[in-house]
PDB file of C-alpha atoms and ligand atoms in Angstrom:
ATOM      1  CA  MET A   1      31.203 104.358  76.076  1.00 94.00           C
ATOM      2  CA  HIS A   2      27.588 104.939  76.592  1.00 96.00           C
ATOM      3  CA  SER A   3      24.461 103.551  75.084  1.00 95.00           C
ATOM      4  CA  LEU A   4      21.203 105.507  74.995  1.00 95.00           C
ATOM      5  CA  VAL A   5      17.902 104.362  73.717  1.00 92.00           C
ATOM      6  CA  TYR A   6      14.561 106.187  73.625  1.00 92.00           C
ATOM      7  CA  ARG A   7      11.282 106.120  71.780  1.00 90.00           C
ATOM      8  CA  SER A   8       9.101 108.926  70.598  1.00 94.00           C
ATOM      9  CA  VAL A   9       6.288 109.709  68.364  1.00 94.00           C
ATOM     10  CA  ALA A  10       6.645 111.830  65.191  1.00 96.00           C
ATOM     11  CA  ASN A  11       4.447 114.919  64.831  1.00 97.00           C
ATOM     12  CA  ASN A  12       1.983 114.827  61.827  1.00 94.00           C
ATOM     13  CA  SER A  13       3.976 117.527  59.932  1.00 95.00           C
ATOM     14  CA  PHE A  14       7.202 115.545  60.392  1.00 96.00           C
ATOM     15  CA  GLY A  15       7.012 113.174  57.325  1.00 92.00           C
ATOM     16  CA  LEU A  16       9.691 111.171  55.500  1.00 91.00           C
ATOM     17  CA  PRO A  17      10.995 114.171  53.252  1.00 94.00           C
ATOM     18  CA  GLU A  18      11.569 116.318  56.656  1.00 96.00           C
ATOM     19  CA  ILE A  19      12.984 113.335  58.549  1.00 95.00           C
ATOM     20  CA  TYR A  20      15.555 112.680  55.621  1.00 94.00           C
ATOM     21  CA  LYS A  21      16.476 116.340  55.747  1.00 96.00           C
ATOM     22  CA  MET A  22      16.954 116.132  59.586  1.00 97.00           C
ATOM     23  CA  LEU A  23      18.892 112.972  59.222  1.00 95.00           C
ATOM     24  CA  SER A  24      21.414 114.404  56.859  1.00 95.00           C
ATOM     25  CA  LYS A  25      22.359 117.293  59.356  1.00 96.00           C
ATOM     26  CA  ALA A  26      22.282 114.676  62.204  1.00 97.00           C
ATOM     27  CA  LYS A  27      24.677 112.281  60.477  1.00 96.00           C
ATOM     28  CA  ASP A  28      27.254 115.249  60.028  1.00 97.00           C
ATOM     29  CA  TYR A  29      26.878 116.275  63.586  1.00 98.00           C
ATOM     30  CA  ASN A  30      27.041 112.647  64.867  1.00 97.00           C
ATOM     31  CA  ALA A  31      30.297 111.898  62.743  1.00 97.00           C
ATOM     32  CA  GLU A  32      31.850 115.025  64.125  1.00 98.00           C
ATOM     33  CA  HIS A  33      31.169 113.965  67.575  1.00 98.00           C
ATOM     34  CA  ASN A  34      31.909 110.241  67.235  1.00 97.00           C
ATOM     35  CA  ILE A  35      28.257 109.411  67.891  1.00 98.00           C
ATOM     36  CA  THR A  36      26.993 106.197  66.100  1.00 97.00           C
ATOM     37  CA  GLY A  37      23.606 104.363  66.143  1.00 95.00           C
ATOM     38  CA  CYS A  38      20.310 103.620  64.457  1.00 93.00           C
ATOM     39  CA  LEU A  39      16.992 105.210  64.097  1.00 93.00           C
ATOM     40  CA  LEU A  40      14.063 102.970  63.309  1.00 88.00           C
ATOM     41  CA  TYR A  41      10.800 104.614  61.976  1.00 87.00           C
ATOM     42  CA  HIS A  42       7.346 103.068  61.495  1.00 81.00           C
ATOM     43  CA  LYS A  43       3.821 104.366  61.538  1.00 82.00           C
ATOM     44  CA  HIS A  44       4.963 107.714  63.303  1.00 88.00           C
ATOM     45  CA  GLN A  45       6.891 105.931  65.894  1.00 87.00           C
ATOM     46  CA  PHE A  46      10.701 106.440  66.437  1.00 91.00           C
ATOM     47  CA  LEU A  47      13.077 104.136  68.450  1.00 89.00           C
ATOM     48  CA  GLN A  48      16.687 105.476  68.356  1.00 94.00           C
ATOM     49  CA  LEU A  49      19.829 104.109  69.678  1.00 94.00           C
ATOM     50  CA  LEU A  50      22.620 106.575  70.274  1.00 97.00           C
ATOM     51  CA  GLU A  51      26.408 105.401  71.036  1.00 97.00           C
ATOM     52  CA  GLY A  52      29.226 107.489  72.157  1.00 98.00           C
ATOM     53  CA  GLU A  53      30.866 109.474  75.056  1.00 98.00           C
ATOM     54  CA  LYS A  54      28.252 110.017  77.841  1.00 97.00           C
ATOM     55  CA  GLU A  55      28.825 113.811  77.742  1.00 98.00           C
ATOM     56  CA  LYS A  56      27.932 113.907  74.124  1.00 98.00           C
ATOM     57  CA  LEU A  57      25.160 111.654  74.211  1.00 98.00           C
ATOM     58  CA  ASP A  58      23.628 113.609  77.086  1.00 97.00           C
ATOM     59  CA  PHE A  59      24.069 116.927  75.234  1.00 98.00           C
ATOM     60  CA  LEU A  60      22.588 115.514  71.988  1.00 98.00           C
ATOM     61  CA  TYR A  61      19.657 113.878  74.002  1.00 98.00           C
ATOM     62  CA  SER A  62      18.844 117.246  75.645  1.00 98.00           C
ATOM     63  CA  ARG A  63      18.518 118.779  72.136  1.00 98.00           C
ATOM     64  CA  ILE A  64      16.496 115.904  71.007  1.00 98.00           C
ATOM     65  CA  LEU A  65      14.168 116.388  74.023  1.00 98.00           C
ATOM     66  CA  GLU A  66      13.624 119.995  73.027  1.00 98.00           C
ATOM     67  CA  ASP A  67      12.709 119.117  69.455  1.00 98.00           C
ATOM     68  CA  HIS A  68       9.340 119.871  68.650  1.00 98.00           C
ATOM     69  CA  ARG A  69       8.999 117.580  65.672  1.00 98.00           C
ATOM     70  CA  HIS A  70       8.387 114.616  67.847  1.00 98.00           C
ATOM     71  CA  GLN A  71       6.671 113.933  71.305  1.00 97.00           C
ATOM     72  CA  ASP A  72       6.077 111.536  73.987  1.00 94.00           C
ATOM     73  CA  ILE A  73       9.800 110.879  74.452  1.00 95.00           C
ATOM     74  CA  VAL A  74      10.629 108.020  76.606  1.00 90.00           C
ATOM     75  CA  LEU A  75      14.069 107.218  77.783  1.00 90.00           C
ATOM     76  CA  ILE A  76      14.565 103.355  77.708  1.00 87.00           C
ATOM     77  CA  GLU A  77      18.120 102.902  78.449  1.00 88.00           C
ATOM     78  CA  ASN A  78      21.155 105.251  79.185  1.00 91.00           C
ATOM     79  CA  GLU A  79      24.035 103.036  80.415  1.00 90.00           C
ATOM     80  CA  GLU A  80      27.800 102.277  80.105  1.00 93.00           C
ATOM     81  CA  SER A  81      28.356  99.814  77.363  1.00 92.00           C
ATOM     82  CA  GLU A  82      31.537  97.788  76.395  1.00 91.00           C
ATOM     83  CA  TYR A  83      31.125  98.156  72.641  1.00 92.00           C
ATOM     84  CA  ARG A  84      29.198  99.905  69.734  1.00 95.00           C
ATOM     85  CA  ILE A  85      26.635  97.937  67.952  1.00 94.00           C
ATOM     86  CA  PHE A  86      26.760 100.329  64.772  1.00 95.00           C
ATOM     87  CA  PRO A  87      30.476 101.410  64.948  1.00 94.00           C
ATOM     88  CA  ASP A  88      30.464 102.374  61.245  1.00 91.00           C
ATOM     89  CA  TRP A  89      27.101 104.141  60.948  1.00 89.00           C
ATOM     90  CA  SER A  90      26.708 107.563  61.978  1.00 87.00           C
ATOM     91  CA  MET A  91      23.022 107.008  61.990  1.00 85.00           C
ATOM     92  CA  ALA A  92      21.499 104.073  60.194  1.00 84.00           C
ATOM     93  CA  PHE A  93      18.039 104.903  59.243  1.00 84.00           C
ATOM     94  CA  HIS A  94      15.336 102.206  58.426  1.00 74.00           C
ATOM     95  CA  ASP A  95      11.791 103.013  57.471  1.00 74.00           C
ATOM     96  CA  TYR A  96      10.636  99.584  56.604  1.00 61.00           C
ATOM     97  CA  GLY A  97       7.334 100.867  55.231  1.00 60.00           C
ATOM     98  CA  LEU A  98       9.274 102.020  52.148  1.00 56.00           C
ATOM     99  CA  ASN A  99      10.869  98.601  51.256  1.00 51.00           C
ATOM    100  CA  GLY A 100       9.636  96.092  48.635  1.00 49.00           C
ATOM    101  CA  HIS A 101       8.445  92.608  48.820  1.00 46.00           C
ATOM    102  CA  SER A 102      12.088  91.369  48.600  1.00 45.00           C
ATOM    103  CA  GLY A 103      12.592  92.265  52.312  1.00 55.00           C
ATOM    104  CA  SER A 104       9.382  91.291  53.544  1.00 62.00           C
ATOM    105  CA  LEU A 105      10.642  88.734  55.918  1.00 65.00           C
ATOM    106  CA  LYS A 106      13.210  91.143  57.357  1.00 62.00           C
ATOM    107  CA  LEU A 107      10.414  93.693  57.775  1.00 65.00           C
ATOM    108  CA  LYS A 108       8.130  91.413  59.563  1.00 70.00           C
ATOM    109  CA  GLN A 109      11.026  90.586  61.917  1.00 65.00           C
ATOM    110  CA  ILE A 110      11.792  94.235  62.676  1.00 66.00           C
ATOM    111  CA  GLU A 111       8.061  95.020  63.145  1.00 70.00           C
ATOM    112  CA  LEU A 112       7.827  92.270  65.575  1.00 69.00           C
ATOM    113  CA  PHE A 113      10.765  93.847  67.446  1.00 63.00           C
ATOM    114  CA  LEU A 114       9.370  97.273  67.306  1.00 65.00           C
ATOM    115  CA  ASN A 115       5.873  96.238  68.476  1.00 68.00           C
ATOM    116  CA  LYS A 116       7.800  94.566  71.447  1.00 65.00           C
ATOM    117  CA  SER A 117       9.707  97.842  71.985  1.00 61.00           C
ATOM    118  CA  ASN A 118       6.396  99.516  72.728  1.00 60.00           C
ATOM    119  CA  MET A 119       6.631  97.530  76.016  1.00 56.00           C
ATOM    120  CA  PHE A 120       9.916  99.144  76.936  1.00 58.00           C
ATOM    121  CA  THR A 121       8.685 101.794  79.322  1.00 54.00           C
ATOM    122  CA  THR A 122      11.523 101.717  81.736  1.00 51.00           C
ATOM    123  CA  LYS A 123      15.371 101.082  81.635  1.00 51.00           C
ATOM    124  CA  SER A 124      15.728  97.696  79.982  1.00 51.00           C
ATOM    125  CA  VAL A 125      18.770  95.740  79.059  1.00 53.00           C
ATOM    126  CA  SER A 126      16.738  94.162  76.237  1.00 72.00           C
ATOM    127  CA  ALA A 127      16.571  97.184  74.306  1.00 76.00           C
ATOM    128  CA  ILE A 128      20.441  96.817  73.402  1.00 77.00           C
ATOM    129  CA  ARG A 129      19.739  93.292  72.615  1.00 76.00           C
ATOM    130  CA  PHE A 130      16.870  94.372  70.421  1.00 78.00           C
ATOM    131  CA  PHE A 131      19.167  96.679  68.395  1.00 84.00           C
ATOM    132  CA  SER A 132      21.748  93.809  67.956  1.00 83.00           C
ATOM    133  CA  ASN A 133      18.949  91.801  66.447  1.00 77.00           C
ATOM    134  CA  VAL A 134      18.019  94.794  64.200  1.00 78.00           C
ATOM    135  CA  LYS A 135      21.537  94.987  62.908  1.00 81.00           C
ATOM    136  CA  GLU A 136      21.753  91.339  61.988  1.00 77.00           C
ATOM    137  CA  ILE A 137      18.380  91.719  60.113  1.00 72.00           C
ATOM    138  CA  LEU A 138      19.478  94.896  58.372  1.00 72.00           C
ATOM    139  CA  VAL A 139      22.959  93.776  57.363  1.00 67.00           C
TER     140      VAL A 139
HETATM  141  P1  FAD B   1      18.183 123.879  65.861  1.00 58.83           P
HETATM  142  O1  FAD B   1      18.523 123.056  64.655  1.00 58.83           O
HETATM  143  O2  FAD B   1      18.627 125.231  66.045  1.00 58.83           O
HETATM  144  O3  FAD B   1      16.505 123.898  65.937  1.00 58.83           O
HETATM  145  C1  FAD B   1      15.876 124.148  67.103  1.00 58.83           C
HETATM  146  C2  FAD B   1      14.463 123.580  66.986  1.00 58.83           C
HETATM  147  O4  FAD B   1      13.782 124.051  65.779  1.00 58.83           O
HETATM  148  C3  FAD B   1      14.336 121.998  66.845  1.00 58.83           C
HETATM  149  O5  FAD B   1      14.378 121.412  68.168  1.00 58.83           O
HETATM  150  C4  FAD B   1      13.149 121.821  66.222  1.00 58.83           C
HETATM  151  O6  FAD B   1      12.068 121.643  66.908  1.00 58.83           O
HETATM  152  C5  FAD B   1      13.029 123.050  65.119  1.00 58.83           C
HETATM  153  N1  FAD B   1      13.577 122.795  63.792  1.00 58.83           N
HETATM  154  C6  FAD B   1      14.831 122.680  63.506  1.00 58.83           C
HETATM  155  N2  FAD B   1      14.885 122.581  62.038  1.00 58.83           N
HETATM  156  C7  FAD B   1      13.565 122.409  61.714  1.00 58.83           C
HETATM  157  C8  FAD B   1      12.885 122.227  60.379  1.00 58.83           C
HETATM  158  N3  FAD B   1      13.816 122.129  59.176  1.00 58.83           N
HETATM  159  N4  FAD B   1      11.643 122.341  60.350  1.00 58.83           N
HETATM  160  C9  FAD B   1      10.999 122.378  61.563  1.00 58.83           C
HETATM  161  N5  FAD B   1      11.403 122.578  62.570  1.00 58.83           N
HETATM  162  C10 FAD B   1      12.694 122.647  62.725  1.00 58.83           C
HETATM  163  N6  FAD B   1      20.378 115.528  65.671  1.00 58.83           N
HETATM  164  C11 FAD B   1      21.501 115.019  65.666  1.00 58.83           C
HETATM  165  O7  FAD B   1      22.574 115.680  65.707  1.00 58.83           O
HETATM  166  N7  FAD B   1      21.870 113.571  65.738  1.00 58.83           N
HETATM  167  C12 FAD B   1      20.881 112.705  65.696  1.00 58.83           C
HETATM  168  O8  FAD B   1      21.055 111.583  66.062  1.00 58.83           O
HETATM  169  C13 FAD B   1      19.455 113.151  65.919  1.00 58.83           C
HETATM  170  N8  FAD B   1      18.415 112.346  65.890  1.00 58.83           N
HETATM  171  C14 FAD B   1      17.160 112.665  65.972  1.00 58.83           C
HETATM  172  C15 FAD B   1      16.141 111.899  66.043  1.00 58.83           C
HETATM  173  C16 FAD B   1      14.742 112.439  65.971  1.00 58.83           C
HETATM  174  C17 FAD B   1      13.603 111.394  66.229  1.00 58.83           C
HETATM  175  C18 FAD B   1      14.377 113.660  66.084  1.00 58.83           C
HETATM  176  C19 FAD B   1      13.148 114.280  65.982  1.00 58.83           C
HETATM  177  C20 FAD B   1      15.598 114.541  65.979  1.00 58.83           C
HETATM  178  C21 FAD B   1      16.859 114.235  65.872  1.00 58.83           C
HETATM  179  N9  FAD B   1      18.066 114.946  65.916  1.00 58.83           N
HETATM  180  C22 FAD B   1      19.299 114.604  65.910  1.00 58.83           C
HETATM  181  C23 FAD B   1      17.716 116.658  65.774  1.00 58.83           C
HETATM  182  C24 FAD B   1      17.913 117.104  67.038  1.00 58.83           C
HETATM  183  O9  FAD B   1      16.708 117.108  67.804  1.00 58.83           O
HETATM  184  C25 FAD B   1      18.262 118.715  66.923  1.00 58.83           C
HETATM  185  O10 FAD B   1      17.210 119.255  65.957  1.00 58.83           O
HETATM  186  C26 FAD B   1      19.660 118.916  66.445  1.00 58.83           C
HETATM  187  O11 FAD B   1      20.524 118.229  67.319  1.00 58.83           O
HETATM  188  C27 FAD B   1      20.007 120.411  66.506  1.00 58.83           C
HETATM  189  O12 FAD B   1      19.753 121.032  67.434  1.00 58.83           O
HETATM  190  P2  FAD B   1      19.775 122.628  67.748  1.00 58.83           P
HETATM  191  O13 FAD B   1      19.578 122.875  69.187  1.00 58.83           O
HETATM  192  O14 FAD B   1      20.866 123.271  66.999  1.00 58.83           O
HETATM  193  O15 FAD B   1      18.488 122.907  66.962  1.00 58.83           O
END
């Protein structure tokens, strides 16, 4: 089992409607290849965790690297891991800009975490811990 985390910046033409379209295909692909994870999006920034077999993640990541809908892609983590953080989610997606006031405390917590993620410039175990925290907040 492997976990891969990267961050990137969405291109201007890649807005929420296009992201949802991309996600509906991505979820099918991920489910078919037993890939799970979570994609966070905020203010044009993506932070994605992918979980699955190493070969499958490497192949998907090579496609993601070639995708012109985002740029400035930085690999943060690509390591063996003992378990999945999102075993039941073919790709959890959270755009916390869209949520209402009821979730504001949760949203602030995630924003704090995501701001911290800007500091993840190299491989870091804290990226995986970050997603464990995100899951606790989202669920
Ligand atoms: P194709 O579908 O053949 O597309 C080739 C290229 O054309 C793409 O790289 C893209 O630049 C462009 N393109 C494709 N569709 C459109 C469109 N509708 N509008 C404009 N340009 C387009 N895929 C997954 O399977 N699982 C994931 O978890 C996943 N996460 C992603 C996260 C992010 C932030 C982004 C940007 C993409 C993600 N993708 C994911 C999509 C992935 O990058 C590939 O597009 C997908 O795997 C299909 O690969 P392909 O080689 O068949 O590309």
